[in-house]
Coordinates of C-alpha atoms and ligand atoms in Angstrom, one line a residue:
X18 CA 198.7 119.2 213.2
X19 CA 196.4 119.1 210.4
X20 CA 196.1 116.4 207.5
X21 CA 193.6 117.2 204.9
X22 CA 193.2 114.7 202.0
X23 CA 192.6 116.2 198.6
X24 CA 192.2 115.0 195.1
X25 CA 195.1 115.6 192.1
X26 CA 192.9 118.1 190.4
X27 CA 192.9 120.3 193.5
X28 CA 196.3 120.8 194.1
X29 CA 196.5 123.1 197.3
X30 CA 198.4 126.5 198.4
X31 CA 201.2 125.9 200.6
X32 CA 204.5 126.9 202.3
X33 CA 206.5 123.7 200.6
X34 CA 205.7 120.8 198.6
X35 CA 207.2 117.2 199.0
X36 CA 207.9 115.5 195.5
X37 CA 209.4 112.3 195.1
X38 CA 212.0 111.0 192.9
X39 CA 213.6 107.8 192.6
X40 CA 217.1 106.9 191.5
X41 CA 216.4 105.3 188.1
X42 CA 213.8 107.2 187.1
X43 CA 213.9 109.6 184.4
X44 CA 214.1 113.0 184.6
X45 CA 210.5 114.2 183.8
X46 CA 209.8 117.0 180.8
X47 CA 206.6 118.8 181.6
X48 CA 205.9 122.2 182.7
X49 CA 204.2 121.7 186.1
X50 CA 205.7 122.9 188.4
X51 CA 206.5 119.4 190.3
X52 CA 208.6 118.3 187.4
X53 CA 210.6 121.9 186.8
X54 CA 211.3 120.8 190.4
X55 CA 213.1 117.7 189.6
X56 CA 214.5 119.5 186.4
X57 CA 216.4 122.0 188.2
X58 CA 217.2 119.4 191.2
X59 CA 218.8 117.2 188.5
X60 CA 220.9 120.2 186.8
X61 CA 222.1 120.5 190.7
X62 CA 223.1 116.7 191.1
X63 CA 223.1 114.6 187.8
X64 CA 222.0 111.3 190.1
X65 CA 219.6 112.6 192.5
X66 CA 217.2 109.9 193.8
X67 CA 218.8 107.9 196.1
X68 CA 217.1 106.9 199.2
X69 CA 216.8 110.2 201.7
X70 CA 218.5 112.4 199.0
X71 CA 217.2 115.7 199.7
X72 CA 217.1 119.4 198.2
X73 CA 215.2 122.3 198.6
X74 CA 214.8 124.4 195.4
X75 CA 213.1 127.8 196.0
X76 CA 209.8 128.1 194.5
X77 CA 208.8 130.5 191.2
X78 CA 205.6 128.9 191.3
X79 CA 202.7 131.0 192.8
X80 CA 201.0 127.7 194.1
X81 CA 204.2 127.2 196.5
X82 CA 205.4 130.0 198.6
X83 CA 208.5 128.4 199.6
X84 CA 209.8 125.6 198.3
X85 CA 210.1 122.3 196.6
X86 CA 211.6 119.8 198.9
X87 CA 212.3 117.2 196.3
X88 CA 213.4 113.7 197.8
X89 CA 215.2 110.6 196.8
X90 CA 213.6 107.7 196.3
X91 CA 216.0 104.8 195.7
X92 CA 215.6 102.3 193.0
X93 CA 211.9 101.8 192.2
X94 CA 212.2 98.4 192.3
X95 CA 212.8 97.8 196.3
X96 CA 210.5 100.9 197.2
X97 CA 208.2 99.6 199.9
X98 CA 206.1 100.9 202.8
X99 CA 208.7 101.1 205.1
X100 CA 210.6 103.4 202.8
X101 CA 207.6 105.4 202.0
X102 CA 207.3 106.1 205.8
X103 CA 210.9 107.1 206.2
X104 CA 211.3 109.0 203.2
X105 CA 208.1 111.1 204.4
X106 CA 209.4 111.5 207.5
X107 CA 212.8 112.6 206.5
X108 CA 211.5 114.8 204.3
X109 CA 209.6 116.6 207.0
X110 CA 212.5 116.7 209.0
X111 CA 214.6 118.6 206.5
X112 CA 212.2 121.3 205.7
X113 CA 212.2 122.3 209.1
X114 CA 215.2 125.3 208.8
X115 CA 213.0 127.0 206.4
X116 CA 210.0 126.9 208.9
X117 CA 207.3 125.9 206.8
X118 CA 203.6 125.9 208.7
X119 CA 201.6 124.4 205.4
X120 CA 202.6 121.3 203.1
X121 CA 201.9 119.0 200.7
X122 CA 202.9 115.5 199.7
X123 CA 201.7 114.9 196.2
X124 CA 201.1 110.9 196.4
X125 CA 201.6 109.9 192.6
X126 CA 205.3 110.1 192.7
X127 CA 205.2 108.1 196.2
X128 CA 204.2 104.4 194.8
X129 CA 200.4 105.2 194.4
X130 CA 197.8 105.0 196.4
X131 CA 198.7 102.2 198.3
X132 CA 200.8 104.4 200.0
X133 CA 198.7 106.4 202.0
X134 CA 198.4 104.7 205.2
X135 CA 202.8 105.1 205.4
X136 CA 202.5 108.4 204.0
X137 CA 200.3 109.7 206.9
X138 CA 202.3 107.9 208.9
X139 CA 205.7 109.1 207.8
X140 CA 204.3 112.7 208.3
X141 CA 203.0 111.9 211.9
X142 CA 206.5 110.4 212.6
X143 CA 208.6 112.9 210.8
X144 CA 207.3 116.1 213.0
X145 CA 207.4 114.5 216.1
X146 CA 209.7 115.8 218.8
X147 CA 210.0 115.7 222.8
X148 CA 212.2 118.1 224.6
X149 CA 212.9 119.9 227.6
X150 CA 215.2 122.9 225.7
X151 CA 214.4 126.2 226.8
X152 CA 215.4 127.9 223.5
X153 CA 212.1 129.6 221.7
X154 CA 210.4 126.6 219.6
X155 CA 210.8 126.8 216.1
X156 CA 207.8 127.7 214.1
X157 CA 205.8 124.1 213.6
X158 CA 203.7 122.4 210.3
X159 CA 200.0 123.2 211.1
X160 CA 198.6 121.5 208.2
X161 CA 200.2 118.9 205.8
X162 CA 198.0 118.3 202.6
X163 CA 198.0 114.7 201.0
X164 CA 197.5 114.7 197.3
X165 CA 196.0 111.5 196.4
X166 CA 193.2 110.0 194.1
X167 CA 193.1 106.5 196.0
X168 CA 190.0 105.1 197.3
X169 CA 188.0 105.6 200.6
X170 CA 190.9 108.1 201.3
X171 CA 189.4 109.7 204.4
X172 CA 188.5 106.7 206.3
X173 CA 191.9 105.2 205.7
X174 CA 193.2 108.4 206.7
X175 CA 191.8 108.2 210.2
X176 CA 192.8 105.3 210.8
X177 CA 196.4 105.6 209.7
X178 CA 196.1 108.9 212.0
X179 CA 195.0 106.4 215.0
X180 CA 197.8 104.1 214.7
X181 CA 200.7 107.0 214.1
X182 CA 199.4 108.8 216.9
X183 CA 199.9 105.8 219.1
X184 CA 203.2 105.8 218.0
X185 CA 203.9 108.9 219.3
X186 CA 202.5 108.2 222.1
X187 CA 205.2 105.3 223.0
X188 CA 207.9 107.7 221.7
X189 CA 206.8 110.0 223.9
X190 CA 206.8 107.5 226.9
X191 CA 210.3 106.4 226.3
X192 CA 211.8 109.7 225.4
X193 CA 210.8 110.7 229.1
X194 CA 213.4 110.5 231.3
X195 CA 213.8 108.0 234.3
X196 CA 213.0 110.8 237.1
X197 CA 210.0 111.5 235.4
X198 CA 209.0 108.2 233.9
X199 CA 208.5 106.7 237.4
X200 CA 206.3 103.4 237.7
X201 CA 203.8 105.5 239.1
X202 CA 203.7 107.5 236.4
X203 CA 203.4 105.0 233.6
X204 CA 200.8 103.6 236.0
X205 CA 199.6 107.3 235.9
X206 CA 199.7 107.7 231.7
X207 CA 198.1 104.0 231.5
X208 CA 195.3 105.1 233.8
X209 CA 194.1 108.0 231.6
X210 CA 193.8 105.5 228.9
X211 CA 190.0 104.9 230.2
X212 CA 189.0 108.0 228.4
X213 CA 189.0 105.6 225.3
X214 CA 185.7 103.3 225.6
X215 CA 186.0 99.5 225.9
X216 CA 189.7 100.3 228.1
X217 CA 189.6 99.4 232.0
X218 CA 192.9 99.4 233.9
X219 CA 193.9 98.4 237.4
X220 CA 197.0 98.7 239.2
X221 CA 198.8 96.6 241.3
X222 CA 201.2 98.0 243.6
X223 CA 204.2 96.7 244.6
X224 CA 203.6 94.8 248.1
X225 CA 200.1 93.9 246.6
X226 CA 202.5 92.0 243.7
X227 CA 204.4 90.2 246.2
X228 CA 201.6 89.1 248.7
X229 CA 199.9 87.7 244.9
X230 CA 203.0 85.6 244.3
X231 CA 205.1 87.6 241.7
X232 CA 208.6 87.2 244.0
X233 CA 210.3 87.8 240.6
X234 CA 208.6 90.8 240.0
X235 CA 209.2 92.2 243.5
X236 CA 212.6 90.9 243.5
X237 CA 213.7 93.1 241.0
X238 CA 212.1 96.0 242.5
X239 CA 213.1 95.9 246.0
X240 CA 216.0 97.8 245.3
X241 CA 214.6 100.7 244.4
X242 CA 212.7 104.2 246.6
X243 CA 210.3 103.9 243.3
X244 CA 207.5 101.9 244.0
X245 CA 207.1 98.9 241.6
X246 CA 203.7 98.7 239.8
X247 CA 201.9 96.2 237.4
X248 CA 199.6 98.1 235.3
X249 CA 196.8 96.2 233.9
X250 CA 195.1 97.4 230.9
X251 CA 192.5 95.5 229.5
X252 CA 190.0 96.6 226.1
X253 CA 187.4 94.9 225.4
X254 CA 185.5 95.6 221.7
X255 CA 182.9 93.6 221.1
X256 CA 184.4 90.7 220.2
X257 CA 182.3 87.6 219.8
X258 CA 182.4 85.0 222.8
X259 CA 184.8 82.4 221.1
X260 CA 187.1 84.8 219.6
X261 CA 190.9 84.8 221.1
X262 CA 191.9 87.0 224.0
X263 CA 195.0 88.7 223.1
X264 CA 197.3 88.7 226.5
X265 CA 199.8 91.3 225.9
X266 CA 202.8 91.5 228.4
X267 CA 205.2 94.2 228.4
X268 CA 208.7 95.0 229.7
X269 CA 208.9 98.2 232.3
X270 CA 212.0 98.7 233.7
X271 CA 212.2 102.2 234.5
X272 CA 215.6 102.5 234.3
X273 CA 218.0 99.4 234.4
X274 CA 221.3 100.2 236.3
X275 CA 222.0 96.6 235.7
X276 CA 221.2 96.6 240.1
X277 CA 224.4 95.2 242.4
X278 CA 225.6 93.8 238.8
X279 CA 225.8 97.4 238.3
X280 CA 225.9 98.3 234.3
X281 CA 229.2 100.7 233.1
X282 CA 228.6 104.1 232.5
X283 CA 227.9 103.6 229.0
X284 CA 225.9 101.2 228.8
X285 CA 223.6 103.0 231.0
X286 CA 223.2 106.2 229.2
X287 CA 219.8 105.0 227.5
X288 CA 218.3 102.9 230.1
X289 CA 215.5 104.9 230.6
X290 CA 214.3 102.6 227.1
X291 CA 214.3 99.7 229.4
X292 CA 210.1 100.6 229.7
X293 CA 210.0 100.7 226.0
X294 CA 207.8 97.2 225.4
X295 CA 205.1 98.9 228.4
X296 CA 205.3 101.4 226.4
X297 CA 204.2 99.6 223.4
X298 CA 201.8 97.8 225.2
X299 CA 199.6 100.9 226.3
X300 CA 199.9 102.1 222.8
X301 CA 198.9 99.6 220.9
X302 CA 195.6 99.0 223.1
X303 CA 194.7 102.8 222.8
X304 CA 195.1 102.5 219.2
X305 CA 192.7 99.4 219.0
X306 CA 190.1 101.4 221.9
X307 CA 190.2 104.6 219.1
X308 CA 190.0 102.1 215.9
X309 CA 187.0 100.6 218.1
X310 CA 188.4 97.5 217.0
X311 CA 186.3 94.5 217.7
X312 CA 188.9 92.5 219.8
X313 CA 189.5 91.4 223.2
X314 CA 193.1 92.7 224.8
X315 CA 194.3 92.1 228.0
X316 CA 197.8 94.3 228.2
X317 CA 200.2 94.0 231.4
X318 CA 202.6 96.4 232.0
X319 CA 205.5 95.1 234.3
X320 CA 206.9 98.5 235.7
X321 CA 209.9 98.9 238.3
X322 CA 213.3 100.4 238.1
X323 CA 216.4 98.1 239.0
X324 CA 218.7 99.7 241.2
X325 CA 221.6 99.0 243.5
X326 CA 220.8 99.4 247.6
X327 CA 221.0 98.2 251.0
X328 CA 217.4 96.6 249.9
X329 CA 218.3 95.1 246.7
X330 CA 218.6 91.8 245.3
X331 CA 222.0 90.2 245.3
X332 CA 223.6 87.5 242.9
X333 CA 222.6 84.1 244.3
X334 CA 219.2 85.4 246.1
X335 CA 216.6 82.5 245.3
X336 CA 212.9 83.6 244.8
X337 CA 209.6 82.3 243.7
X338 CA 207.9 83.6 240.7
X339 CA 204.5 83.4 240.6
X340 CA 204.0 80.0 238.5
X341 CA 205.7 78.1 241.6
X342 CA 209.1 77.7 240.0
X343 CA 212.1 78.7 242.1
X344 CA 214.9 80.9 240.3
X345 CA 218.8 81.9 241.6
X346 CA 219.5 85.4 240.4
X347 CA 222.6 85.2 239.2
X348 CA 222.8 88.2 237.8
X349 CA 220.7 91.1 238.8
X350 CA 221.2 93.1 235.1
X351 CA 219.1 90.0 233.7
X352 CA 215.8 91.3 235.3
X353 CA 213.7 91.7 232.3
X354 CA 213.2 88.2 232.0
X355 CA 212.2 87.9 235.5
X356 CA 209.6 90.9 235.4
X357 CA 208.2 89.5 232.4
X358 CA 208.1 86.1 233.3
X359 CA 205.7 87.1 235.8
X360 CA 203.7 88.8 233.5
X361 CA 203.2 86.3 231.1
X362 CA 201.8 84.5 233.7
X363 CA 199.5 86.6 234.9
X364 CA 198.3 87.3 231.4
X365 CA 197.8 83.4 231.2
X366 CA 195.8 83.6 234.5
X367 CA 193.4 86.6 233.5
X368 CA 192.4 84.6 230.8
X369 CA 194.8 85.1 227.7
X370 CA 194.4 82.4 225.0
X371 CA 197.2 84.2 223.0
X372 CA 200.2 86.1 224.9
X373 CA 202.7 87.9 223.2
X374 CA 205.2 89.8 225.4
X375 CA 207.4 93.0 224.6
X376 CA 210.7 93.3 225.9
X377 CA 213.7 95.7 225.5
X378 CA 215.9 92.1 226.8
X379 CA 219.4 91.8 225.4
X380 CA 222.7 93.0 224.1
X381 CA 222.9 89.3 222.7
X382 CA 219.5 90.1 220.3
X383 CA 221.4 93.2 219.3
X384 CA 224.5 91.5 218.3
X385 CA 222.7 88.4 216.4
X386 CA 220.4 91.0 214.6
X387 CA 221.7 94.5 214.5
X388 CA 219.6 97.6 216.0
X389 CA 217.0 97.6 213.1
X390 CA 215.2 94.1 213.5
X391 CA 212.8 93.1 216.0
X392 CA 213.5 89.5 217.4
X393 CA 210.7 86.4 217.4
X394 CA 210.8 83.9 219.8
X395 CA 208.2 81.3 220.0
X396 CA 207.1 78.0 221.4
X397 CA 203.6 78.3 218.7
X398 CA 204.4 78.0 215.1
X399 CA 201.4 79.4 213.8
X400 CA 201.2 82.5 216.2
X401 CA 204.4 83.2 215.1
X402 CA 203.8 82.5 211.6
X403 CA 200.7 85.0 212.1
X404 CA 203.1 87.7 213.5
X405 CA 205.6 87.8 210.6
X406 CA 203.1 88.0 208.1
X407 CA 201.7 90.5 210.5
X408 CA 205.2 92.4 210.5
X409 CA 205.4 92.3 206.3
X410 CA 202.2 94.0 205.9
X411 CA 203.2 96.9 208.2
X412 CA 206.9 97.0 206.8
X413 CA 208.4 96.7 210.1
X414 CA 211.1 93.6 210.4
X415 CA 210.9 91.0 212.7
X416 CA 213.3 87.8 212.4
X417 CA 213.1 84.2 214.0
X418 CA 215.5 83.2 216.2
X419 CA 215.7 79.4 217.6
X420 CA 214.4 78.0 220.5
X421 CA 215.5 74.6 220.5
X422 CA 215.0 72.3 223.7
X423 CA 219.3 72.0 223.8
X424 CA 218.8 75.4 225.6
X425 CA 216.8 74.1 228.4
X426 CA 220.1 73.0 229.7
X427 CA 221.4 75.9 230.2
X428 CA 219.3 77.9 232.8
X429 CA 218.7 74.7 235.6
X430 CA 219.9 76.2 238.0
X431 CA 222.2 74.5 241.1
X432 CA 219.9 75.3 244.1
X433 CA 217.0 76.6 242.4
X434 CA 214.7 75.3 239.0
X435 CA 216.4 78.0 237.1
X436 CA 218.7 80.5 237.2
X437 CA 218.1 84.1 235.4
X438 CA 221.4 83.4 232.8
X439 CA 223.2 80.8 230.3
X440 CA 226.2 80.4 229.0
X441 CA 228.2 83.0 227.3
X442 CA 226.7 82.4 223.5
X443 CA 223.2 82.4 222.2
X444 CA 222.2 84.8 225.2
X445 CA 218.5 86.5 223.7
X446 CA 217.3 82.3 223.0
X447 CA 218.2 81.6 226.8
X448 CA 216.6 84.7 228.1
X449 CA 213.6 83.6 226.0
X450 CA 213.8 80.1 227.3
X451 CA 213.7 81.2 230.4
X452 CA 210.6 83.3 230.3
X453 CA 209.0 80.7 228.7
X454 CA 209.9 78.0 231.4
X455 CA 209.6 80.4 234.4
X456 CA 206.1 81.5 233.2
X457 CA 205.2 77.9 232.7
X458 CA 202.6 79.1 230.1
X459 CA 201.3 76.3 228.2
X460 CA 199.3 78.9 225.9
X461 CA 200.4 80.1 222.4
X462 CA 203.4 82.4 223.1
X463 CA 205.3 84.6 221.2
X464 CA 208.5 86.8 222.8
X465 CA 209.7 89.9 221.1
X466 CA 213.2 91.1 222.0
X467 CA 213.0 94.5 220.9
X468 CA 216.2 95.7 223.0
X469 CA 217.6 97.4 219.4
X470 CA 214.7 98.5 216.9
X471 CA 212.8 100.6 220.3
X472 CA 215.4 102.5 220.6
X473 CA 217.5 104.7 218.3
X474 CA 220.9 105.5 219.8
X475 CA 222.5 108.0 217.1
X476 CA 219.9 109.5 215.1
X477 CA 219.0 108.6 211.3
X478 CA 217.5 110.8 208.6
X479 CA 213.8 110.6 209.5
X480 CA 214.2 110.6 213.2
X481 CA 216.7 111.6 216.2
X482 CA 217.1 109.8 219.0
X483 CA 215.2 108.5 221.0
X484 CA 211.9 105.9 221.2
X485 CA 210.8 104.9 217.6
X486 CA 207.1 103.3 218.5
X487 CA 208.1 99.7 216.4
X488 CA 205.5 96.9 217.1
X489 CA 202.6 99.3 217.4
X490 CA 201.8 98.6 213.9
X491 CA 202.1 95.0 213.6
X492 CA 200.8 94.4 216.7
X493 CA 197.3 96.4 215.7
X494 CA 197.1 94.6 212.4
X495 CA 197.8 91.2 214.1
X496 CA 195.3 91.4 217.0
X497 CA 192.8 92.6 214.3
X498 CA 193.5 89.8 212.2
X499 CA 193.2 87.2 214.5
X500 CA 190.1 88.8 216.1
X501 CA 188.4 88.8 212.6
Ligands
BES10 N1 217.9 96.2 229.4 C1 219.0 95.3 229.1 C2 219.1 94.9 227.6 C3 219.4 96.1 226.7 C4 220.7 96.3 226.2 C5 218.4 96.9 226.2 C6 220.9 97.3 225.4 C7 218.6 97.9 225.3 C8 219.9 98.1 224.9 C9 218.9 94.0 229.9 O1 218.2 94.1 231.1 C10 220.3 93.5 230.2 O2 221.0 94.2 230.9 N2 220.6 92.4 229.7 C11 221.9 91.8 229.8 C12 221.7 90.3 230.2 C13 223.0 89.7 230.6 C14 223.3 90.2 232.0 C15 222.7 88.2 230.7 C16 222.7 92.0 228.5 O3 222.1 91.9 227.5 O4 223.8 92.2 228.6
ZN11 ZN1 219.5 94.7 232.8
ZN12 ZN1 216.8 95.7 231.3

């Protein structure tokens, strides 16, 4: 697909044309053919504008072949980059029965120009799609047209193309199934990452892991006829000597059949988003290799799929993860923590000074937050202090969570230094507890439970189901921020 950027005074030829209207905004009087638009939408539907609102009327202007897909807004006043974004995306969605190849988005009636970066975005976003169905495809967008006056609007176009191409890219990942979305694979997707300058990978394979020291890592992926792999992906811009390395750690489970502490049915119909934070991991560093982003980024994925076997773990096994500390697996469906655990300290070994880690983790993160908000553990107040303002640029929302030392307590283990679960309450602190005290990192370090936000289970207006991508963003702006 196509995005050209034009100016309001050359309004293009198209198939459809996206206008926006929001809820308390008045109807417009004019004559162009935007506002007849929201004229006739309004004779329709006296209160059209709310949030994802949407209605195609047919076009009488020669300009537009189709149609005008106008779109609600919501209330001007709580409009914001994340909206934009979805409201694009939805937009793009719903025009898809009347098989439009060209489009437009005029950007006035969208907040202004500094909306373009969520605009592109939303477009990227809104005609993705990942399938195996055999039916004919449906006739795609080739070229979307942005209508925009606002400053340096090519260059901020690229890069807004950089970033929502990397989130497609992570979509993609996680919309893959488990028997094709194999470690191997993932090792195999990271691998061509070294097209990008600056990017050099290295893969560990799963005996290799073990003889190193990472028995938690192995652990969890004994079980398993897939090979585990850690998949080392490392960029390096040219950052200045004493700028921070960025260690980023990702979880890569595969598919999580919760092993001998086998999941239900249910709960195992989306597993294969269990690799989602790998997934984000190798996005986020090709985004910052294409940006050509002066930073240093060392990104580990931790891939392996937990399954039930003659070879698998077993509640009560005792193993050592690579920082020395002993753990009892208590519960073999609590493996994320123990991959990632091993991660971070590697990450902290290659050199890291910063390490965040990605990690589809808990139910428990789900519950305290809902499936829209990304969760923020943290031993480093000003990393993660740096991460949530991060997150409010980029519109995507991220929430504390505590991490007081009371939890400590709660994963000593009896035979062991730890075991891999707590007590009954407060389960996404504990599993962050105890990746921070298994890794043993004494470097800033920031955990991100994104168990809900990675992965949408019933479908909303500007997406099905499937991966969404969330972090990329943030994570680009942050590591470009603290590189600066
Ligand atoms: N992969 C799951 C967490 C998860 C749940 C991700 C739902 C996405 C959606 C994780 O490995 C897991 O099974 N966690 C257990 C931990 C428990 C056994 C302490 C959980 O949250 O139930
Ligand atoms: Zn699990
Ligand atoms: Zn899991």
């Amino acid at each position: 697909m196509n995005i050209h950027i034009v100016s309001t005074k050359r309004m293009p030829s198209v198939d459809v044309e996206i206008v926006g209207v929001f809820e308390d905004q008045k109807t417009p009087k004019g004559t162009d053919a935007a506002a007849s638009a929201i004229i006739a939408t309004r004779q329709l539907q006296e209160k059209f504008g709310k949030l994802y609102d949407l209605r195609l009327i047919p076009s009488t202007d020669r300009r537009v072949k189709k149609a005008f897909a106008v779109i609600g807004l919501g209330k001007a006043k709580t409009f914001n980059i994340a909206k934009a974004r979805n409201v694009v995306a939805s937009a793009v969605r719903g025009i898809a029965p009347i098989k439009p190849s060209t489009v437009s988005v005029s950007l006035k009636d969208v907040g202004g120009e500094s909306m373009l970066e969520a605009v592109i975005d939303g477009v990227v976003f809104g005609v993705y799609e990942h399938h195996y169905k055999t039916e004919k495809k449906e006739q795609r967008i080739t070229d979307v047209t942005i209508v925009t006056d606002a400053r340096d609007a090519e260059s901020r176009t690229n890069h807004a193309r950089i970033i929502a191409d990397a989130v497609s890219f992570v979509r993609k990942l996680v919309d893959e199934p488990a028997n094709t979305m194999t470690p191997t694979r993932l090792a195999d997707r990271a691998k061509e990452l070294e097209r990008f300058s600056g990017i050099t990978t290295r893969i560990i394979g799963e005996k290799e892991a073990k003889a190193m020291g990472m028995g938690a890592f192995a652990a969890v992926s004994q079980g398993s006829d897939e090979e585990g792999k850690v998949i080392v992906v490392e960029y390096k811009g040219s950052a200045k000597k004493d700028k921070p390395v960025i260690g980023l750690v990702g979880k890569g489970i595969t598919f999580d059949t919760g092993g001998l502490s086998l999941k239900s049915d249910k709960a195992m119909e989306t597993m294969k988003c269990d690799m989602a934070g790998a997934a984000t991991v190798l996005g986020i560093i090709a985004a910052l290799a294409q940006k050509k982003a002066p930073v240093r980024v060392i990104g580990i994925a931790m891939a392996a799929e937990n399954s039930p076997s003659g070879k698998a773990i077993r509640p009560g096994d005792v193993v050592m993860a690579l920082s020395g500390k002993t753990v009892e697996i208590l519960n073999t469906d609590a493996e994320g923590r123990l991959v990632v655990a091993d991660g971070v300290t590697y990450a902290d070994r290659l050199g890291a000074t910063h390490i965040i880690d990605l990690a589809t983790l808990t139910g428990a993160c789900m519950v305290a937050l809902g499936s829209e908000i990304v969760g923020l553990f943290s031993g480093d107040a000003p990393l993660a202090e740096k991460l949530m303002q991060a997150s409010k640029k980029t519109g995507e929302r991220v929430w504390q969570l505590p991490m007081d030392e009371d939890f400590d307590e709660e994963i000593k283990g009896t035979i062991a230094d730890y075991k891999n679960v707590g007590e009954k309450y407060g389960g996404a602190t504990t599993a962050a507890k105890f990746i921070q005290l298994v890794s043993a990192t004494k470097k800033p370090w920031v955990h991100l439970d994104i168990a809900g936000p990675s992965f949408e289970e019933k479908g909303k207006p500007w997406m099905g189901k499937g991966g969404t991508g969330v972090m990329v963003r943030t994570l680009v702006q942050l590591t470009e921020e603290m590189s600066a």
